[in-house]
Structure formats: structure tokens, C-alpha cells
């Protein structure tokens, strides 16, 4: 930069100078240009800049072209304050961000194809567009095995389907209840009621021949017989065929929605087993998916402390309690877990805190481990079960370190058998003993090689040494007996 107007930067005359290539060349001249070697190198550089990291190419370019010597130290203008701070720390340069730097860089971007020889505006535009697409694609791209976005959408749709099926089923009950009101009392389940409304139609046409079909739907012979008897003495009003057709169509839609809900739940289970198998094994597929959805992603959930996971989903109650200085909530979404329901009222807070701790461990293992496995989740679930029994019976649970060691052994050793070996202790002891024996054997062989002896000769030497030592050991006990005899003789002489 040759000269620049900082005071009158926003004046129209100064802005016109930036837009005019002739005047801009009088202010700025190109000192050096370093094109990227490939599209991949360009993408790596832009990713590094977006993260505030100084790339090796950028460092080399600045070290090569910046004037180091001289009385006046050069000042580097940087548009992004984050990368500017990184450059200042890395290279020790004088950095300027904001102000006139933004105007100069705007002019450089505008006249870039004119400053660089052999570069056309069309080629520069194509290169920028291609790099922009690559950068956006790299940011949006996600790993198929870590598709927590699919889990978030699935659990949201599952919750919405539950609400919709419940609302539609109530509408079918109310609508078909005009014709057959007694059916509501006999069949309380919504999905079964809709299937029966679809099957029965006009209650007056129900006969003994339909009994088998009714049994298939309700899975109970007594209930099927009760439905048949209630249809004969029903207090409901008569209904026209066109009304029955509409009720049947609507019931068919509700039944298909219920069937789709089951398929969606199976899809969610398979996704959770791929993305977060340990969290699913510990707390269940649905509750684990709700935790991931509420956190925003599995990585966000892994970053949360256990105290945040404990009350995740109860934020309103927490802030209300803080505002009114009341009791803060003990649990949020993890309340739907079976562990908290099984605990006594006085232990619900304790078990929710313990469960949140284990959920945090499981989510971190799922987020940052390369091999998806549910071994750690099963072990953590066993720990929560032991903690529940400890609250009830007082039996001390195992330590977390021992349980995690067993899990690590089970993951690394495919021959691990918990039924044969008592929680892996026998395997650990066996492995340790075998490893120790091998180390001792290797040390003996090394010593034998140094001394020039073979292991067989060494064994013979040890046997001969033992034979030499044995007589001394046998003679050793005789010395106290001779001393006793001498003492007796002295006493008799006295």
C-alpha cells in the first residue's frame, strides 16, 4: 500500500478512488502472488483460515515476501481478527484489522483480475465459485455412521405421530361411538379400537362367523365374545352406509399411521445402534434420541457436564425455581428412563444424578470412539442396576475403574466370556500371569546368551547349585544342638 486516506475514508471521493482501477493502482501495487497448487490445497487453506489456524502455505508466503529488515517495521492488514491474532502470535508481526483495511481489501477483490497478469475476470469468478462450493460441501458433509441429524428428525416425527395418532383415535372413538358406544368400554386401546371400527362396520351385521376375525384383532376370546354380545344389545343409533364408509376410511388412515409409527421406531433403533450404541444400551433408544435432539447433536451432548444432562429438558422449571428461590428440578428428560421409575421417592434425585453421570460417559464414548460398540453401555447399565440395589439393600457396588477395565478387555479380546470367567477377573489374572511368565523367560534367555550358556546348561547349573546348598541347609540345624550339649556338660562339671 503506497498511500491511504484514513480520516476521509467514508467520503464519496475516496470511495470513487477505490472503484476506479487507475486511481486504485496509484494507492496499491501488487508485490507478490502465490497461486494454489490444486483445488484440494485451496480448500485446506480456506478451512484453516475459517478455523483461525495459520496454514503452512500462508506462513511460507508471508515469511518469503514480507520485508523483515529496514527502519520502519511493516504492518500487515488482515480482515479477520481471529486469523490476525493467530498470525501475530505465530510470526510476531504488527497486525491491523478493521478500518481502512476493509476498504483496501474490497478494492483488491474488485480489481484482482487486473492486478494479476494473465488472469481474466471470468476465470477468477469460476475459481471463486468452485472454491465456495467445495467449502460449503465440506462444511455440510457429515459421516454416514454419525448421522445424528437423522436421529433428531426421527424422534421429532415420532413424537408428532404419537400426538396425531392419539388425536385421530379420539376422533374415531367419538364418531363411531354414536353407532356402537359399548365398544369404548370393552377396548380401551386406541389402535385396536380403530382396527375394530374398520372390521365391524355396521354392528347389526356382526355374527358368530365374525368371532374368529375379532379374536385375531383383540387377541382374546373373552373380549371377542363380549363385543359380539354388546353388539346385539347396543344402545347406539343407526348409521347410514355413507357415514360408515367415511368412518372406515378414516380408521384405515389411523391404522396405517400406527403401522408406520412402528416402522419408524425400528428405524430409530437401528440408527441409534449405529450412531450412539452405548447411550442406547444404557438409557434406551427413545430417551437417548430425545437427549441428542435436545442438545442439538451427539457432539454437543458429549460436551455437556453431567449436571446439565441431568436437568436437560427441565429448563423452564429450573429458571422458575431460581427466580422464586424454590427447589430446583431433580431430573429432566432422563425421568422417562425405567431406572428413576423403579427407585424409591427418597432416592430419585440420587439415582438421576448417577444416571446423568453415566449418560455423559456413554455419549462421550459414542462421540469420540472410532469403533461403534455397545459393550461400555451394557457395563454402565449394570453399574446403574448395582447402584439401585445398593440403595435398597446396602450391598456395595463395584468401582467404576474395575468395570471400565473389564469393558476394555471385552472390546479388545474377542474370546472374552463373562459366564465362564467371573466378570473377567480370571481372564485378567491369566493374561497377567502369562505375560509375566513370558517376560521372565525372555530375560533368562537374554542372560544366558550374554554368559554364553544355553537354557539347558543354565538349568543344570541351577540344579547343581541347589545340590550344593542342600547339605549346608541340613548342617545348619546341628550347630544349636552341639551348643546345648556343651552347656549341659558345663553345668554337670560345676
Short mmCIF file of C-alpha atoms in Angstrom, two decimals:
data_model
loop_
_atom_site.label_atom_id
_atom_site.label_comp_id
_atom_site.label_asym_id
_atom_site.label_seq_id
_atom_site.Cartn_x
_atom_site.Cartn_y
_atom_site.Cartn_z
CA UNK A 1 0.00 0.00 0.00
CA UNK A 2 1.59 3.24 -1.13
CA UNK A 3 -0.80 5.73 0.42
CA UNK A 4 -4.22 5.68 2.01
CA UNK A 5 -6.74 8.17 3.39
CA UNK A 6 -7.82 7.07 6.84
CA UNK A 7 -9.55 10.28 8.02
CA UNK A 8 -11.75 10.76 4.97
CA UNK A 9 -12.24 7.07 4.33
CA UNK A 10 -16.04 7.30 4.06
CA UNK A 11 -16.07 10.35 1.76
CA UNK A 12 -17.59 9.73 -1.70
CA UNK A 13 -14.36 10.88 -3.41
CA UNK A 14 -12.28 8.28 -1.55
CA UNK A 15 -14.82 5.52 -2.34
CA UNK A 16 -14.66 6.50 -6.03
CA UNK A 17 -10.86 6.10 -5.91
CA UNK A 18 -11.32 2.50 -4.75
CA UNK A 19 -13.78 1.78 -7.57
CA UNK A 20 -11.58 3.34 -10.26
CA UNK A 21 -8.76 0.99 -11.33
CA UNK A 22 -6.44 3.83 -12.39
CA UNK A 23 -6.66 5.67 -9.08
CA UNK A 24 -6.55 2.40 -7.10
CA UNK A 25 -3.27 1.45 -8.82
CA UNK A 26 -1.85 4.72 -7.56
CA UNK A 27 -2.71 3.66 -3.99
CA UNK A 28 -1.94 -0.08 -4.13
CA UNK A 29 0.54 -2.16 -6.13
CA UNK A 30 0.94 -5.94 -6.32
CA UNK A 31 4.11 -7.12 -4.54
CA UNK A 32 3.68 -10.93 -4.67
CA UNK A 33 1.11 -13.52 -5.71
CA UNK A 34 1.15 -17.22 -4.82
CA UNK A 35 -1.48 -19.35 -6.63
CA UNK A 36 -2.72 -22.58 -5.03
CA UNK A 37 -1.26 -25.77 -6.47
CA UNK A 38 -4.59 -27.61 -6.56
CA UNK A 39 -8.24 -27.30 -5.55
CA UNK A 40 -7.56 -29.54 -2.54
CA UNK A 41 -4.78 -27.19 -1.34
CA UNK A 42 -7.13 -24.20 -1.72
CA UNK A 43 -9.81 -25.99 0.32
CA UNK A 44 -7.32 -26.86 3.06
CA UNK A 45 -6.18 -23.22 3.25
CA UNK A 46 -9.70 -21.79 3.44
CA UNK A 47 -10.67 -24.33 6.09
CA UNK A 48 -7.63 -23.37 8.16
CA UNK A 49 -8.49 -19.64 7.84
CA UNK A 50 -12.12 -20.25 8.86
CA UNK A 51 -10.91 -22.04 11.99
CA UNK A 52 -8.35 -19.30 12.80
CA UNK A 53 -5.31 -21.51 12.12
CA UNK A 54 -2.20 -20.37 10.24
CA UNK A 55 -1.62 -22.82 7.37
CA UNK A 56 1.92 -23.78 6.32
CA UNK A 57 1.39 -22.24 2.83
CA UNK A 58 0.30 -18.90 4.29
CA UNK A 59 3.22 -18.86 6.74
CA UNK A 60 5.72 -19.59 3.95
CA UNK A 61 4.19 -16.90 1.69
CA UNK A 62 4.40 -14.22 4.41
CA UNK A 63 7.91 -15.16 5.53
CA UNK A 64 9.10 -15.06 1.91
CA UNK A 65 7.54 -11.77 0.80
CA UNK A 66 7.22 -9.56 3.87
CA UNK A 67 10.10 -7.06 4.33
CA UNK A 68 11.77 -8.04 7.62
CA UNK A 69 14.65 -5.52 7.71
CA UNK A 70 14.50 -1.75 7.48
CA UNK A 71 13.95 1.12 9.87
CA UNK A 72 10.18 1.10 9.58
CA UNK A 73 8.50 -2.17 10.50
CA UNK A 74 5.87 -3.44 8.03
CA UNK A 75 2.22 -3.61 9.14
CA UNK A 76 0.03 -6.46 7.86
CA UNK A 77 -3.62 -5.71 7.19
CA UNK A 78 -5.99 -8.62 7.96
CA UNK A 79 -9.78 -8.57 7.57
CA UNK A 80 -10.49 -11.34 10.12
CA UNK A 81 -9.44 -10.54 13.70
CA UNK A 82 -9.20 -14.24 14.61
CA UNK A 83 -6.63 -15.12 11.94
CA UNK A 84 -4.90 -11.80 12.66
CA UNK A 85 -4.35 -12.77 16.29
CA UNK A 86 -3.04 -16.18 15.18
CA UNK A 87 -0.59 -14.54 12.75
CA UNK A 88 0.61 -12.11 15.42
CA UNK A 89 1.24 -15.00 17.81
CA UNK A 90 2.87 -17.23 15.16
CA UNK A 91 5.08 -14.72 13.32
CA UNK A 92 5.27 -11.76 15.72
CA UNK A 93 4.03 -9.28 13.09
CA UNK A 94 2.33 -5.93 13.54
CA UNK A 95 -1.31 -6.60 12.60
CA UNK A 96 -4.07 -4.11 11.74
CA UNK A 97 -7.71 -5.17 11.42
CA UNK A 98 -10.80 -3.13 10.58
CA UNK A 99 -10.94 0.49 9.46
CA UNK A 100 -9.12 1.21 6.24
CA UNK A 101 -8.12 -2.47 5.78
CA UNK A 102 -11.67 -3.43 4.81
CA UNK A 103 -11.79 -0.72 2.09
CA UNK A 104 -8.42 -1.73 0.62
CA UNK A 105 -9.37 -5.44 0.55
CA UNK A 106 -12.67 -4.54 -1.11
CA UNK A 107 -10.72 -2.81 -3.87
CA UNK A 108 -8.31 -5.76 -4.16
CA UNK A 109 -11.21 -8.21 -4.60
CA UNK A 110 -12.83 -5.91 -7.15
CA UNK A 111 -9.71 -5.39 -9.29
CA UNK A 112 -7.95 -8.70 -8.59
CA UNK A 113 -8.06 -9.90 -12.20
CA UNK A 114 -6.47 -6.61 -13.31
CA UNK A 115 -3.67 -6.77 -10.74
CA UNK A 116 -2.60 -10.32 -11.67
CA UNK A 117 -1.23 -10.74 -15.19
CA UNK A 118 -2.80 -13.47 -17.30
CA UNK A 119 -5.96 -13.76 -15.14
CA UNK A 120 -9.35 -12.87 -16.58
CA UNK A 121 -12.41 -11.82 -14.63
CA UNK A 122 -14.30 -14.91 -15.85
CA UNK A 123 -11.54 -17.31 -14.70
CA UNK A 124 -11.32 -15.60 -11.29
CA UNK A 125 -15.12 -15.82 -10.89
CA UNK A 126 -15.13 -19.54 -11.79
CA UNK A 127 -12.30 -20.28 -9.35
CA UNK A 128 -14.08 -18.41 -6.54
CA UNK A 129 -17.36 -20.18 -7.26
CA UNK A 130 -15.72 -23.62 -7.32
CA UNK A 131 -13.87 -22.97 -4.07
CA UNK A 132 -17.06 -21.66 -2.47
CA UNK A 133 -18.97 -24.81 -3.44
CA UNK A 134 -16.17 -27.07 -2.15
CA UNK A 135 -16.01 -25.18 1.13
CA UNK A 136 -19.80 -25.31 1.63
CA UNK A 137 -19.89 -29.01 0.71
CA UNK A 138 -17.13 -29.78 3.19
CA UNK A 139 -18.98 -27.90 5.96
CA UNK A 140 -22.35 -29.52 5.26
CA UNK A 141 -20.94 -33.03 4.64
CA UNK A 142 -21.40 -35.50 7.52
CA UNK A 143 -20.30 -39.05 8.24
CA UNK A 144 -22.98 -41.66 7.46
CA UNK A 145 -22.17 -43.60 10.63
CA UNK A 146 -22.61 -40.44 12.73
CA UNK A 147 -25.89 -39.29 11.19
CA UNK A 148 -27.31 -37.76 14.35
CA UNK A 149 -29.37 -35.36 12.19
CA UNK A 150 -31.45 -38.36 11.10
CA UNK A 151 -32.00 -39.29 14.75
CA UNK A 152 -33.12 -35.73 15.57
CA UNK A 153 -35.66 -35.74 12.72
CA UNK A 154 -36.85 -39.27 13.51
CA UNK A 155 -37.55 -38.61 17.20
CA UNK A 156 -39.31 -35.33 16.33
CA UNK A 157 -41.52 -37.17 13.82
CA UNK A 158 -42.13 -39.99 16.32
CA UNK A 159 -43.36 -37.54 18.97
CA UNK A 160 -45.55 -35.77 16.41
CA UNK A 161 -47.01 -39.09 15.25
CA UNK A 162 -47.86 -40.05 18.84
CA UNK A 163 -49.81 -36.81 19.26
CA UNK A 164 -51.54 -37.14 15.87
CA UNK A 165 -52.48 -40.81 16.34
CA UNK A 166 -53.89 -40.04 19.79
CA UNK A 167 -55.95 -37.11 18.42
CA UNK A 168 -57.23 -39.08 15.41
CA UNK A 169 -58.07 -42.11 17.52
CA UNK A 170 -60.16 -39.96 19.87
CA UNK A 171 -61.95 -38.60 16.82
CA UNK A 172 -62.71 -42.18 15.62
CA UNK A 173 -63.94 -43.13 19.11
CA UNK A 174 -66.27 -40.16 19.24
CA UNK A 175 -67.51 -40.66 15.70
CA UNK A 176 -68.04 -44.41 15.81
CA UNK A 177 -69.29 -44.17 19.42
CA UNK A 178 -72.63 -42.81 18.17
CA UNK A 179 -73.24 -46.16 16.49
CA UNK A 180 -71.54 -48.58 18.95
CA UNK A 181 -70.90 -46.84 22.32
CA UNK A 182 -70.26 -50.06 24.29
CA UNK A 183 -67.08 -50.81 22.29
CA UNK A 184 -65.18 -47.98 24.05
CA UNK A 185 -65.53 -49.67 27.45
CA UNK A 186 -64.52 -53.12 26.14
CA UNK A 187 -61.47 -51.99 24.07
CA UNK A 188 -59.52 -49.11 25.67
CA UNK A 189 -56.51 -49.27 23.29
CA UNK A 190 -56.69 -46.64 20.50
CA UNK A 191 -55.03 -48.64 17.72
CA UNK A 192 -57.10 -51.77 18.42
CA UNK A 193 -60.30 -49.69 18.55
CA UNK A 194 -59.60 -48.23 15.09
CA UNK A 195 -58.92 -51.69 13.65
CA UNK A 196 -62.19 -52.97 15.17
CA UNK A 197 -64.16 -50.00 13.80
CA UNK A 198 -62.70 -50.81 10.38
CA UNK A 199 -63.58 -54.50 10.75
CA UNK A 200 -67.06 -54.32 12.31
CA UNK A 201 -68.65 -51.53 10.29
CA UNK A 202 -72.36 -51.89 10.93
CA UNK A 203 -72.82 -53.62 14.30
CA UNK A 204 -76.09 -55.25 13.16
CA UNK A 205 -74.17 -57.31 10.60
CA UNK A 206 -71.89 -58.79 13.29
CA UNK A 207 -72.48 -62.56 13.76
CA UNK A 208 -70.84 -65.74 15.07
CA UNK A 209 -68.89 -66.03 11.82
CA UNK A 210 -67.03 -62.80 12.63
CA UNK A 211 -65.87 -64.14 16.02
CA UNK A 212 -62.62 -65.57 14.66
CA UNK A 213 -61.70 -62.29 12.95
CA UNK A 214 -62.45 -60.40 16.17
CA UNK A 215 -60.17 -62.74 18.13
CA UNK A 216 -57.31 -62.05 15.69
CA UNK A 217 -57.62 -58.32 16.32
CA UNK A 218 -58.14 -58.25 20.12
CA UNK A 219 -56.02 -61.40 20.82
CA UNK A 220 -58.55 -62.50 23.45
CA UNK A 221 -61.51 -64.86 23.05
CA UNK A 222 -63.45 -63.45 26.03
CA UNK A 223 -63.21 -59.91 24.69
CA UNK A 224 -64.32 -61.03 21.23
CA UNK A 225 -67.37 -62.73 22.76
CA UNK A 226 -68.12 -59.61 24.85
CA UNK A 227 -68.02 -57.44 21.70
CA UNK A 228 -70.42 -59.82 19.93
CA UNK A 229 -72.90 -59.78 22.85
CA UNK A 230 -72.65 -55.99 23.22
CA UNK A 231 -73.42 -55.51 19.51
CA UNK A 232 -76.70 -57.42 19.90
CA UNK A 233 -77.92 -55.25 22.78
CA UNK A 234 -76.30 -51.96 21.88
CA UNK A 235 -77.95 -48.60 22.68
CA UNK A 236 -76.30 -46.85 19.72
CA UNK A 237 -78.08 -45.05 16.92
CA UNK A 238 -78.44 -46.39 13.41
CA UNK A 239 -75.96 -45.06 10.88
CA UNK A 240 -76.17 -44.66 7.11
CA UNK A 241 -73.81 -46.54 4.71
CA UNK A 242 -72.14 -43.33 3.51
CA UNK A 243 -71.26 -42.40 7.12
CA UNK A 244 -69.85 -45.87 7.72
CA UNK A 245 -67.69 -45.58 4.58
CA UNK A 246 -66.17 -42.32 5.86
CA UNK A 247 -65.55 -43.78 9.33
CA UNK A 248 -63.86 -46.83 7.79
CA UNK A 249 -61.65 -44.68 5.56
CA UNK A 250 -60.57 -42.52 8.49
CA UNK A 251 -59.95 -45.61 10.66
CA UNK A 252 -57.85 -47.07 7.85
CA UNK A 253 -55.70 -43.91 7.83
CA UNK A 254 -55.19 -44.08 11.61
CA UNK A 255 -54.25 -47.79 11.44
CA UNK A 256 -51.73 -47.09 8.66
CA UNK A 257 -50.25 -44.25 10.74
CA UNK A 258 -49.87 -46.60 13.72
CA UNK A 259 -48.14 -49.19 11.50
CA UNK A 260 -45.81 -46.51 10.12
CA UNK A 261 -45.01 -45.44 13.68
CA UNK A 262 -43.78 -48.96 14.47
CA UNK A 263 -41.59 -48.93 11.34
CA UNK A 264 -40.20 -45.51 12.30
CA UNK A 265 -39.40 -46.75 15.81
CA UNK A 266 -37.49 -49.68 14.31
CA UNK A 267 -35.60 -47.29 12.02
CA UNK A 268 -34.74 -45.12 15.04
CA UNK A 269 -33.49 -48.18 16.91
CA UNK A 270 -31.19 -49.15 14.03
CA UNK A 271 -29.87 -45.57 13.73
CA UNK A 272 -29.19 -45.36 17.47
CA UNK A 273 -27.30 -48.66 17.34
CA UNK A 274 -25.06 -47.16 14.62
CA UNK A 275 -24.58 -43.64 16.00
CA UNK A 276 -24.88 -43.94 19.79
CA UNK A 277 -24.91 -47.65 20.74
CA UNK A 278 -23.66 -47.12 24.30
CA UNK A 279 -26.20 -44.40 25.09
CA UNK A 280 -29.00 -46.57 23.64
CA UNK A 281 -27.88 -49.61 25.67
CA UNK A 282 -27.75 -47.53 28.85
CA UNK A 283 -30.93 -45.46 28.77
CA UNK A 284 -32.95 -46.75 25.80
CA UNK A 285 -33.38 -45.70 22.18
CA UNK A 286 -36.16 -43.14 22.62
CA UNK A 287 -34.77 -41.35 25.69
CA UNK A 288 -31.26 -41.32 24.20
CA UNK A 289 -32.60 -39.88 20.93
CA UNK A 290 -34.50 -37.19 22.88
CA UNK A 291 -31.31 -36.21 24.71
CA UNK A 292 -29.40 -35.92 21.39
CA UNK A 293 -32.26 -33.93 19.84
CA UNK A 294 -32.47 -31.52 22.79
CA UNK A 295 -28.70 -30.99 22.82
CA UNK A 296 -28.62 -30.39 19.04
CA UNK A 297 -26.12 -33.13 18.20
CA UNK A 298 -24.24 -36.01 19.78
CA UNK A 299 -21.08 -33.90 19.98
CA UNK A 300 -22.92 -31.15 21.88
CA UNK A 301 -24.34 -33.73 24.28
CA UNK A 302 -20.84 -35.14 24.84
CA UNK A 303 -19.58 -31.66 25.72
CA UNK A 304 -22.24 -31.13 28.40
CA UNK A 305 -21.36 -31.84 32.05
CA UNK A 306 -23.40 -34.41 33.95
CA UNK A 307 -25.25 -31.69 35.90
CA UNK A 308 -26.58 -30.22 32.62
CA UNK A 309 -27.60 -33.65 31.25
CA UNK A 310 -29.50 -34.33 34.50
CA UNK A 311 -31.89 -31.37 34.04
CA UNK A 312 -31.87 -31.31 30.22
CA UNK A 313 -35.49 -30.67 29.19
CA UNK A 314 -36.49 -29.01 32.51
CA UNK A 315 -35.04 -25.56 31.78
CA UNK A 316 -38.32 -23.71 32.49
CA UNK A 317 -38.69 -25.37 35.87
CA UNK A 318 -35.04 -24.61 36.68
CA UNK A 319 -35.28 -20.88 35.88
CA UNK A 320 -38.64 -20.61 37.63
CA UNK A 321 -37.10 -22.21 40.73
CA UNK A 322 -34.11 -19.84 40.59
CA UNK A 323 -36.41 -16.85 40.19
CA UNK A 324 -38.73 -17.82 43.05
CA UNK A 325 -35.88 -19.30 45.14
CA UNK A 326 -37.67 -22.63 45.28
CA UNK A 327 -36.42 -26.18 44.88
CA UNK A 328 -34.62 -26.85 41.60
CA UNK A 329 -35.74 -29.84 39.47
CA UNK A 330 -34.02 -33.19 40.05
CA UNK A 331 -34.43 -34.54 36.52
CA UNK A 332 -35.45 -33.60 33.01
CA UNK A 333 -35.74 -35.94 30.01
CA UNK A 334 -33.99 -38.78 31.86
CA UNK A 335 -37.12 -39.08 34.04
CA UNK A 336 -38.59 -41.28 31.27
CA UNK A 337 -35.89 -43.87 31.96
CA UNK A 338 -37.01 -47.01 33.81
CA UNK A 339 -34.33 -46.55 36.49
CA UNK A 340 -35.89 -43.44 38.02
CA UNK A 341 -39.35 -45.02 37.99
CA UNK A 342 -38.03 -48.07 39.87
CA UNK A 343 -36.23 -46.03 42.54
CA UNK A 344 -37.91 -45.08 45.81
CA UNK A 345 -39.14 -41.49 46.23
CA UNK A 346 -36.24 -40.52 48.52
CA UNK A 347 -33.65 -41.98 46.09
CA UNK A 348 -34.98 -40.49 42.83
CA UNK A 349 -32.67 -37.48 43.00
CA UNK A 350 -29.63 -39.61 43.79
CA UNK A 351 -30.25 -42.13 41.02
CA UNK A 352 -30.97 -39.36 38.48
CA UNK A 353 -27.63 -37.73 39.32
CA UNK A 354 -25.83 -41.07 38.98
CA UNK A 355 -27.66 -41.90 35.73
CA UNK A 356 -26.79 -38.49 34.24
CA UNK A 357 -23.15 -39.15 35.06
CA UNK A 358 -23.22 -42.48 33.22
CA UNK A 359 -25.10 -40.93 30.27
CA UNK A 360 -22.33 -38.35 29.92
CA UNK A 361 -19.68 -41.09 29.86
CA UNK A 362 -21.66 -43.12 27.30
CA UNK A 363 -22.25 -40.12 25.00
CA UNK A 364 -18.54 -39.19 25.09
CA UNK A 365 -17.52 -42.75 24.21
CA UNK A 366 -20.02 -42.75 21.31
CA UNK A 367 -18.97 -39.32 20.03
CA UNK A 368 -15.20 -39.82 20.09
CA UNK A 369 -14.64 -43.57 19.65
CA UNK A 370 -13.86 -44.91 16.18
CA UNK A 371 -15.32 -48.40 16.69
CA UNK A 372 -19.08 -48.40 17.48
CA UNK A 373 -19.79 -50.96 20.20
CA UNK A 374 -22.38 -51.28 22.97
CA UNK A 375 -20.07 -53.05 25.46
CA UNK A 376 -19.48 -49.91 27.52
CA UNK A 377 -23.21 -49.12 27.55
CA UNK A 378 -24.04 -52.58 28.89
CA UNK A 379 -21.41 -52.23 31.61
CA UNK A 380 -22.69 -48.77 32.57
CA UNK A 381 -26.23 -50.14 32.72
CA UNK A 382 -25.05 -52.90 35.07
CA UNK A 383 -23.48 -50.20 37.24
CA UNK A 384 -26.78 -48.31 37.50
CA UNK A 385 -28.55 -51.58 38.40
CA UNK A 386 -25.96 -52.20 41.13
CA UNK A 387 -26.45 -48.65 42.42
CA UNK A 388 -30.22 -49.23 42.60
CA UNK A 389 -29.72 -52.44 44.58
CA UNK A 390 -27.23 -50.57 46.81
CA UNK A 391 -29.92 -48.02 47.71
CA UNK A 392 -32.35 -50.83 48.55
CA UNK A 393 -30.13 -53.48 50.17
CA UNK A 394 -26.91 -51.63 51.06
CA UNK A 395 -24.73 -54.01 49.04
CA UNK A 396 -21.61 -52.11 47.90
CA UNK A 397 -21.35 -51.74 44.07
CA UNK A 398 -18.17 -52.31 42.07
CA UNK A 399 -15.78 -49.44 41.39
CA UNK A 400 -16.04 -47.61 38.07
CA UNK A 401 -12.36 -48.24 37.27
CA UNK A 402 -12.76 -52.03 37.58
CA UNK A 403 -15.88 -52.04 35.40
CA UNK A 404 -14.21 -49.95 32.68
CA UNK A 405 -11.16 -52.25 32.71
CA UNK A 406 -13.46 -55.23 32.12
CA UNK A 407 -15.16 -53.39 29.25
CA UNK A 408 -11.82 -52.53 27.63
CA UNK A 409 -10.72 -56.18 27.89
CA UNK A 410 -14.04 -57.35 26.42
CA UNK A 411 -13.69 -54.95 23.47
CA UNK A 412 -10.06 -55.88 22.78
CA UNK A 413 -10.41 -59.65 23.40
CA UNK A 414 -13.00 -61.45 21.23
CA UNK A 415 -12.68 -64.68 23.31
CA UNK A 416 -13.94 -62.91 26.44
CA UNK A 417 -16.59 -64.99 28.23
CA UNK A 418 -18.22 -63.39 31.28
CA UNK A 419 -20.16 -66.58 32.13
CA UNK A 420 -17.04 -68.71 32.35
CA UNK A 421 -14.82 -66.06 33.94
CA UNK A 422 -16.08 -64.19 36.97
CA UNK A 423 -16.61 -60.74 35.42
CA UNK A 424 -13.36 -61.03 33.53
CA UNK A 425 -11.15 -61.33 36.63
CA UNK A 426 -9.96 -64.82 35.71
CA UNK A 427 -9.07 -63.64 32.21
CA UNK A 428 -7.15 -60.66 33.59
CA UNK A 429 -5.21 -62.84 36.05
CA UNK A 430 -4.49 -65.43 33.36
CA UNK A 431 -3.26 -62.79 30.93
CA UNK A 432 -1.11 -61.09 33.56
CA UNK A 433 0.41 -64.42 34.66
CA UNK A 434 1.09 -65.46 31.08
CA UNK A 435 2.66 -62.10 30.26
CA UNK A 436 4.81 -62.22 33.42
CA UNK A 437 6.00 -65.76 32.59
CA UNK A 438 6.91 -64.70 29.06
CA UNK A 439 8.88 -61.69 30.35
CA UNK A 440 10.79 -63.85 32.86
CA UNK A 441 11.55 -66.42 30.15
CA UNK A 442 12.84 -63.73 27.76
CA UNK A 443 15.05 -62.25 30.50
CA UNK A 444 16.51 -65.68 31.30
CA UNK A 445 17.28 -66.34 27.63
CA UNK A 446 18.96 -62.92 27.28
CA UNK A 447 21.13 -63.52 30.34
CA UNK A 448 22.06 -66.98 29.11
CA UNK A 449 23.10 -65.58 25.73
CA UNK A 450 25.25 -62.92 27.43
CA UNK A 451 27.02 -65.58 29.56
CA UNK A 452 27.39 -67.89 26.58
CA UNK A 453 25.23 -70.60 28.16
CA UNK A 454 22.23 -72.31 26.71
CA UNK A 455 19.00 -72.51 28.76
CA UNK A 456 19.58 -76.27 29.28
CA UNK A 457 23.06 -75.65 30.74
CA UNK A 458 21.61 -72.96 32.95
CA UNK A 459 19.05 -75.40 34.34
CA UNK A 460 21.84 -77.90 35.12
CA UNK A 461 23.80 -75.16 36.84
CA UNK A 462 20.78 -74.25 38.96
CA UNK A 463 20.31 -77.93 39.93
CA UNK A 464 23.99 -78.31 40.89
CA UNK A 465 23.81 -75.07 42.90
CA UNK A 466 20.72 -76.38 44.68
CA UNK A 467 22.52 -79.68 45.44
CA UNK A 468 25.49 -77.77 46.86
CA UNK A 469 23.24 -75.64 49.04
CA UNK A 470 21.17 -78.54 50.45
CA UNK A 471 23.91 -80.12 52.65
CA UNK A 472 24.63 -76.72 54.19
CA UNK A 473 20.97 -76.38 54.95
CA UNK A 474 20.97 -79.78 56.60
CA UNK A 475 24.10 -79.00 58.63
CA UNK A 476 22.79 -75.70 59.84
CA UNK A 477 20.34 -77.10 62.43
CA UNK A 478 23.13 -79.21 64.05
CA UNK A 479 25.01 -76.19 65.45
CA UNK A 480 22.43 -75.28 68.12
CA UNK A 481 22.31 -78.95 69.31
CA UNK A 482 26.12 -79.07 69.89
CA UNK A 483 25.93 -75.77 71.78
CA UNK A 484 23.20 -77.19 74.07
CA UNK A 485 25.32 -80.30 74.81
CA UNK A 486 28.31 -78.13 75.71
CA UNK A 487 26.14 -76.10 78.11
CA UNK A 488 24.85 -79.29 79.79
CA UNK A 489 28.41 -80.60 80.26
CA UNK A 490 29.49 -77.32 81.88
CA UNK A 491 26.54 -77.47 84.30
CA UNK A 492 27.37 -81.09 85.28
CA UNK A 493 31.05 -80.17 85.85
CA UNK A 494 30.01 -77.31 88.13
#
